[in-house]
Structures are given as structure tokens and as C-alpha cells.
Short mmCIF file of C-alpha atoms and ligand atoms in Angstrom, two decimals:
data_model
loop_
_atom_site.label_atom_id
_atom_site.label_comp_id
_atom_site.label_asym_id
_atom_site.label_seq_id
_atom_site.Cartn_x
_atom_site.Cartn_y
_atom_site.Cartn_z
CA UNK A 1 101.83 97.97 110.27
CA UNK A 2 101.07 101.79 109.49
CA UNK A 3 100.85 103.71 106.58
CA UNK A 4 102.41 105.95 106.57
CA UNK A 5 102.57 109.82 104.66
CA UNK A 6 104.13 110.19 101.59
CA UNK A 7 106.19 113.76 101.15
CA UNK A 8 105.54 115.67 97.82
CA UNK A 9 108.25 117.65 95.55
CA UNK A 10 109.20 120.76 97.20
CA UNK A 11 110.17 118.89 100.86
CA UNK A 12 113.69 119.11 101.83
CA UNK A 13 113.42 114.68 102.66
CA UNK A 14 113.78 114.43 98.89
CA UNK A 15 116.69 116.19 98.41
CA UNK A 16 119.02 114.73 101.03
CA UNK A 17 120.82 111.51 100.25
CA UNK A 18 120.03 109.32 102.60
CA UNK A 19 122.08 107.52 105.10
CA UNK A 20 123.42 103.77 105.32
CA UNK A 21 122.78 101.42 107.71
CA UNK A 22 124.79 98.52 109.23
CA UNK A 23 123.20 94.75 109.88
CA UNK A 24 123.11 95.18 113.45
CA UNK A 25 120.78 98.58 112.81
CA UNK A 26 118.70 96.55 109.99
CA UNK A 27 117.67 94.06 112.42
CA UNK A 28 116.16 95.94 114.77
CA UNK A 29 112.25 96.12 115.15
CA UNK A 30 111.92 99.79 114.09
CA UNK A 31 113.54 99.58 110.91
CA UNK A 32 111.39 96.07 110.33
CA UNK A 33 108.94 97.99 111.26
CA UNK A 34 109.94 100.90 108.58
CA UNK A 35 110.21 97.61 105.96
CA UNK A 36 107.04 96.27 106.73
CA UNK A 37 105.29 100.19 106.08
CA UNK A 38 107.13 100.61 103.15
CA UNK A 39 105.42 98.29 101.67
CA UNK A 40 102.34 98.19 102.99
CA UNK A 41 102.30 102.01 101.99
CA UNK A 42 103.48 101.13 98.80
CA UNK A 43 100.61 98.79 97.81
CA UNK A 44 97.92 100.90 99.43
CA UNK A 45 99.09 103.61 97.26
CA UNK A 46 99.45 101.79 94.39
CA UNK A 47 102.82 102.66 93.31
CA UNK A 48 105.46 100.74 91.82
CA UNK A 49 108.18 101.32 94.51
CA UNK A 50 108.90 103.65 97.42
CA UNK A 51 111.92 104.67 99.47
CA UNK A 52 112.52 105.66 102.76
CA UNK A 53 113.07 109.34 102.84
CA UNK A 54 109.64 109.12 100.62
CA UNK A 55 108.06 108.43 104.19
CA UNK A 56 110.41 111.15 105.81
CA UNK A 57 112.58 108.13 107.12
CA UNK A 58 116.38 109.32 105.76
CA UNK A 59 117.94 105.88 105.63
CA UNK A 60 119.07 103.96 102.67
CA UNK A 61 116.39 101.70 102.24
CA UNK A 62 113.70 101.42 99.55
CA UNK A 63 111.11 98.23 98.24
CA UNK A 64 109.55 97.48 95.03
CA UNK A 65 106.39 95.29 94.06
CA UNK A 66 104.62 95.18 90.57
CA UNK A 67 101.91 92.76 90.26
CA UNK A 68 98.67 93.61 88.53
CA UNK A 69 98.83 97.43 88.83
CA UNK A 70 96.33 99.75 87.55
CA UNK A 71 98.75 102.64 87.63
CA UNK A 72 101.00 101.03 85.68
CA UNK A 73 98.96 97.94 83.53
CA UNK A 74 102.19 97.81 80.61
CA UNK A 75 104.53 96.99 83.83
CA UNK A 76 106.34 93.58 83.96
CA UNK A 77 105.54 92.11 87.19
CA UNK A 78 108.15 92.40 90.21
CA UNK A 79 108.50 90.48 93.26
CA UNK A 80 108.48 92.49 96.13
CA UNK A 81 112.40 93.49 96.75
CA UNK A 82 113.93 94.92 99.67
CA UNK A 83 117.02 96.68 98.72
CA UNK A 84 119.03 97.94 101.81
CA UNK A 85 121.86 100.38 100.75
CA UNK A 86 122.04 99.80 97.31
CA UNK A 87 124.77 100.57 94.45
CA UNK A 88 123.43 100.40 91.03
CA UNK A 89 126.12 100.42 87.72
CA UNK A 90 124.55 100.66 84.38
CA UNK A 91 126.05 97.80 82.31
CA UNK A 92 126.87 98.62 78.69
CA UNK A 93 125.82 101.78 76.80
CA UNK A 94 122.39 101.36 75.68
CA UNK A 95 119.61 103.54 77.12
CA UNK A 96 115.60 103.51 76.60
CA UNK A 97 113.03 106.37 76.66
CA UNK A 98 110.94 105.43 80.03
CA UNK A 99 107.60 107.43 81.27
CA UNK A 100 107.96 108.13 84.77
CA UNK A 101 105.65 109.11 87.16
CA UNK A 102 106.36 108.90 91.02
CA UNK A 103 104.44 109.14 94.61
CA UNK A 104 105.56 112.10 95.28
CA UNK A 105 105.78 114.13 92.30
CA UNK A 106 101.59 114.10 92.10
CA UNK A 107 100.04 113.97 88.58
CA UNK A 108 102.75 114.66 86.72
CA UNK A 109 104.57 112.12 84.03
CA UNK A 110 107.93 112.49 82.16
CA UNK A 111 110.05 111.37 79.64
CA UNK A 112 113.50 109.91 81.47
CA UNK A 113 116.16 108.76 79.44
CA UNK A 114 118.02 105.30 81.45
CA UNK A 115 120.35 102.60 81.01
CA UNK A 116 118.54 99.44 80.00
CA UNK A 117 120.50 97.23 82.13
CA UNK A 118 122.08 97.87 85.85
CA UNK A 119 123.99 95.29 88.38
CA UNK A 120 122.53 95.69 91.44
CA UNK A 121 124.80 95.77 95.47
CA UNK A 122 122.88 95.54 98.33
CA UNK A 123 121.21 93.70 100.79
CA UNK A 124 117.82 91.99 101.53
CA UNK A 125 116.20 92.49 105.07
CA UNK A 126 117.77 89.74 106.61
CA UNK A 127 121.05 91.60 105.48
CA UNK A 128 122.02 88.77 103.22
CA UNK A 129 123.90 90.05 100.27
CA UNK A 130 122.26 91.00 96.63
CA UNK A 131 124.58 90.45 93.35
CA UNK A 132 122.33 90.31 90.15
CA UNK A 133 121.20 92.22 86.88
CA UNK A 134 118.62 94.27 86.21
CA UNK A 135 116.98 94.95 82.75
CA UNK A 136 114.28 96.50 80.33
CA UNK A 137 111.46 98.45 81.96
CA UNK A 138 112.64 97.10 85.61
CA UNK A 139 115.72 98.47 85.40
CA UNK A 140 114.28 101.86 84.93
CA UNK A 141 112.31 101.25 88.20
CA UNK A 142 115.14 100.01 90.13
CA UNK A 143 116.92 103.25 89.03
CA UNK A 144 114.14 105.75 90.15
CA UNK A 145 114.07 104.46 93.25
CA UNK A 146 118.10 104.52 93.89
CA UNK A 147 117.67 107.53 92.72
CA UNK A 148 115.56 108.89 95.86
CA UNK A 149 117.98 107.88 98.11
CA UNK A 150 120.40 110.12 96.00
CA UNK A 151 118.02 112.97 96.56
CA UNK A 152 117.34 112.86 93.27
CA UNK A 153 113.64 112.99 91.34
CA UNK A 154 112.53 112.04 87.94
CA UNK A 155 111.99 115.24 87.20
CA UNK A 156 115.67 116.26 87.78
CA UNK A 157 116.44 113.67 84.26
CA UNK A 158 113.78 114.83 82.02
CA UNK A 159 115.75 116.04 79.14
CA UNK A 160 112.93 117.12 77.25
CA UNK A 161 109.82 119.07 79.43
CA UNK A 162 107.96 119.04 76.81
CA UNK A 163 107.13 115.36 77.76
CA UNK A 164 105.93 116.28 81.14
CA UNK A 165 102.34 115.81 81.09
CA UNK A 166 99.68 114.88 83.73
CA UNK A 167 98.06 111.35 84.24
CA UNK A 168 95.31 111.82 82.20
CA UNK A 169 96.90 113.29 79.20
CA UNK A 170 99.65 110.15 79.31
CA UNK A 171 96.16 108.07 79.11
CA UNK A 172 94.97 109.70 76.70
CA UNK A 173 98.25 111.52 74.22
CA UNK A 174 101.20 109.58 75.02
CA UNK A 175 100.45 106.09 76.54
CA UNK A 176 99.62 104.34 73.07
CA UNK A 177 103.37 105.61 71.94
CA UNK A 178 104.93 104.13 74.94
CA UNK A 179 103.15 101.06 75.23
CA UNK A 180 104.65 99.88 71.71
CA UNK A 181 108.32 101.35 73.39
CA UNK A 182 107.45 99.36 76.54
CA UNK A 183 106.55 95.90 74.78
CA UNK A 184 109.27 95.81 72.49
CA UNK A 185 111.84 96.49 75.78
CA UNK A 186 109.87 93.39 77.78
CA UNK A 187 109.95 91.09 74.47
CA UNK A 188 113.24 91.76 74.54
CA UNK A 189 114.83 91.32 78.26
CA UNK A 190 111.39 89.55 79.71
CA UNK A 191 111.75 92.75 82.21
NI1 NI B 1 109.27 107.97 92.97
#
């Protein structure tokens, strides 16, 4: 395994949707191989998720992990997932106020607005098919990291910029505030 570099805001990577790929194409050793960096990048960085294009790889894949993370201590846990060209579609109308932050948007946090529940298409690595619902808090990081194989940053939804703020100033201004947000959301959906 490698890590591998992680492109910042401003890269042309980020802005191009990425492609899909077949089964035949997902089986083969290099985009394993891509898997197995994703996440190994991922955890080294200590992020929440990562996509491909992330890593300057334009293909539709991106992973997700949340165990004890000091980036992100108010996160419910999530297994590491493998989502291989996925289709998200927000299920009813309700949305939640999430603080983002992301890999490769560096020290910077925002206020995104998103659905608080998503069914999620795609498939694992072994290409075996994905049908199942997303909610709370997890569905906001499911979301942000579709959303990078749109092209799309967190950035791009913050309604309100006055929310944009760097790490330390969430720490110390605006993470008591969402805390409360988050907990209520997790006591709520267990996500
Ligand atoms: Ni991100």
C-alpha cells in the first residue's frame, strides 16, 4: 500500500465528475490497489472519508471509516465502506445544519445545509450490490463524499460564509453549538 497525495481546492481533479467503472475494471489489481490507498490514506490522514479524484485518480470510487477520530470526536462511528459508483436520493424533506470540513479544503470549516436521510446505489469492492439507508450525521458524510465525485466541494453548499471558520476557531467559537446539534441528530437516528 502507498499513500498517496491529497489535491487541495483550486486543482482542476476536484472539479471533474468522475468516471464509472464496470466489475470487470473493479477487479483488477490497480484499482484494488487504488482501494487499498484510499484507505490507508484516509486513516493516516485522519479524515472521515476520501474519494478518488481526492488522490488525482478520476474514477467513481470513494471509502469511509469513523472510529475514534480526533478530528472529528462528536462523529458516530462508521465501518469502513467502499462505495463504487454510487447514487445517493435524499429520502423525505428534512435537512440538518452539518459542520464540514474536508482533506482538501485545508483549515477551513463550514456550515452545509443536508438531507438527514439518503438511500444509497452502489457497489462494494467485490462489486456486490449496495441497497440501504443512510441517516443523521452519516448521512451528511456519505453526501460529501458523493459529492466529490460530482466535482463538487463543501464549500460550493455553504449558504451562509459567515460560518466558514478555521479549525481552531470551530474548537474554540462554534464546536460547543454543534455538538448539542450533533447529539440530538445521533440520539435520534443512532447515526
Ligand atoms: Ni472532502
Amino acid at each position: 500500500m502507498t499513500l498517496r497525495r491529497i489535491a487541495t481546492i483550486g486543482h482542476p481533479v476536484l472539479r471533474e465528475p468522475a468516471r464509472a467503472i464496470n466489475r470487470e475494471e473493479l477487479a483488477s489489481p490497480e484499482m484494488q490497489a487504488l482501494i487499498d490507498d484510499l484507505i490507508e490514506t484516509m486513516r493516516e490522514a485522519q479524515g472521515a472519508g476520501l474519494a478518488a479524484n481526492q488522490v488525482y485518480e478520476p474514477v467513481r470510487i470513494c471509502v469511509m471509516e469513523v472510529g475514534d477520530n480526533p478530528r472529528y470526536p462528536y462523529k458516530p462511528k462508521i465501518p469502513l465502506t467502499v462505495l463504487v459508483n454510487p447514487h445517493l436520493v435524499p429520502v423525505g424533506e428534512e435537512r440538518f445544519s452539518n459542520y464540514e470540513g474536508c482533506l482538501s479544503v485545508p483549515d477551513l470549516r463550514g456550515v452545509v445545509e443536508r438531507p438527514v436521510e439518503f438511500r444509497v446505489r452502489a457497489m462494494d469492492r467485490d462489486g456486490n450490490d449496495i441497497d440501504r439507508v443512510v441517516k443523521g450525521l452519516t448521512a451528511g458524510t456519505f453526501q460529501h463524499e458523493v459529492d466529490h465525485l460530482e466535482g463538487r466541494l463543501f464549500v460550493d453548499r455553504v449558504t451562509d460564509p459567515t460560518s466558514l471558520c478555521t479549525w481552531s476557531h470551530f474548537e474554540r467559537y462554534h464546536k460547543a453549538a454543534f455538538v448539542k446539534r450533533a447529539e440530538a441528530l445521533v440520539s435520534r437516528f443512532g447515526s
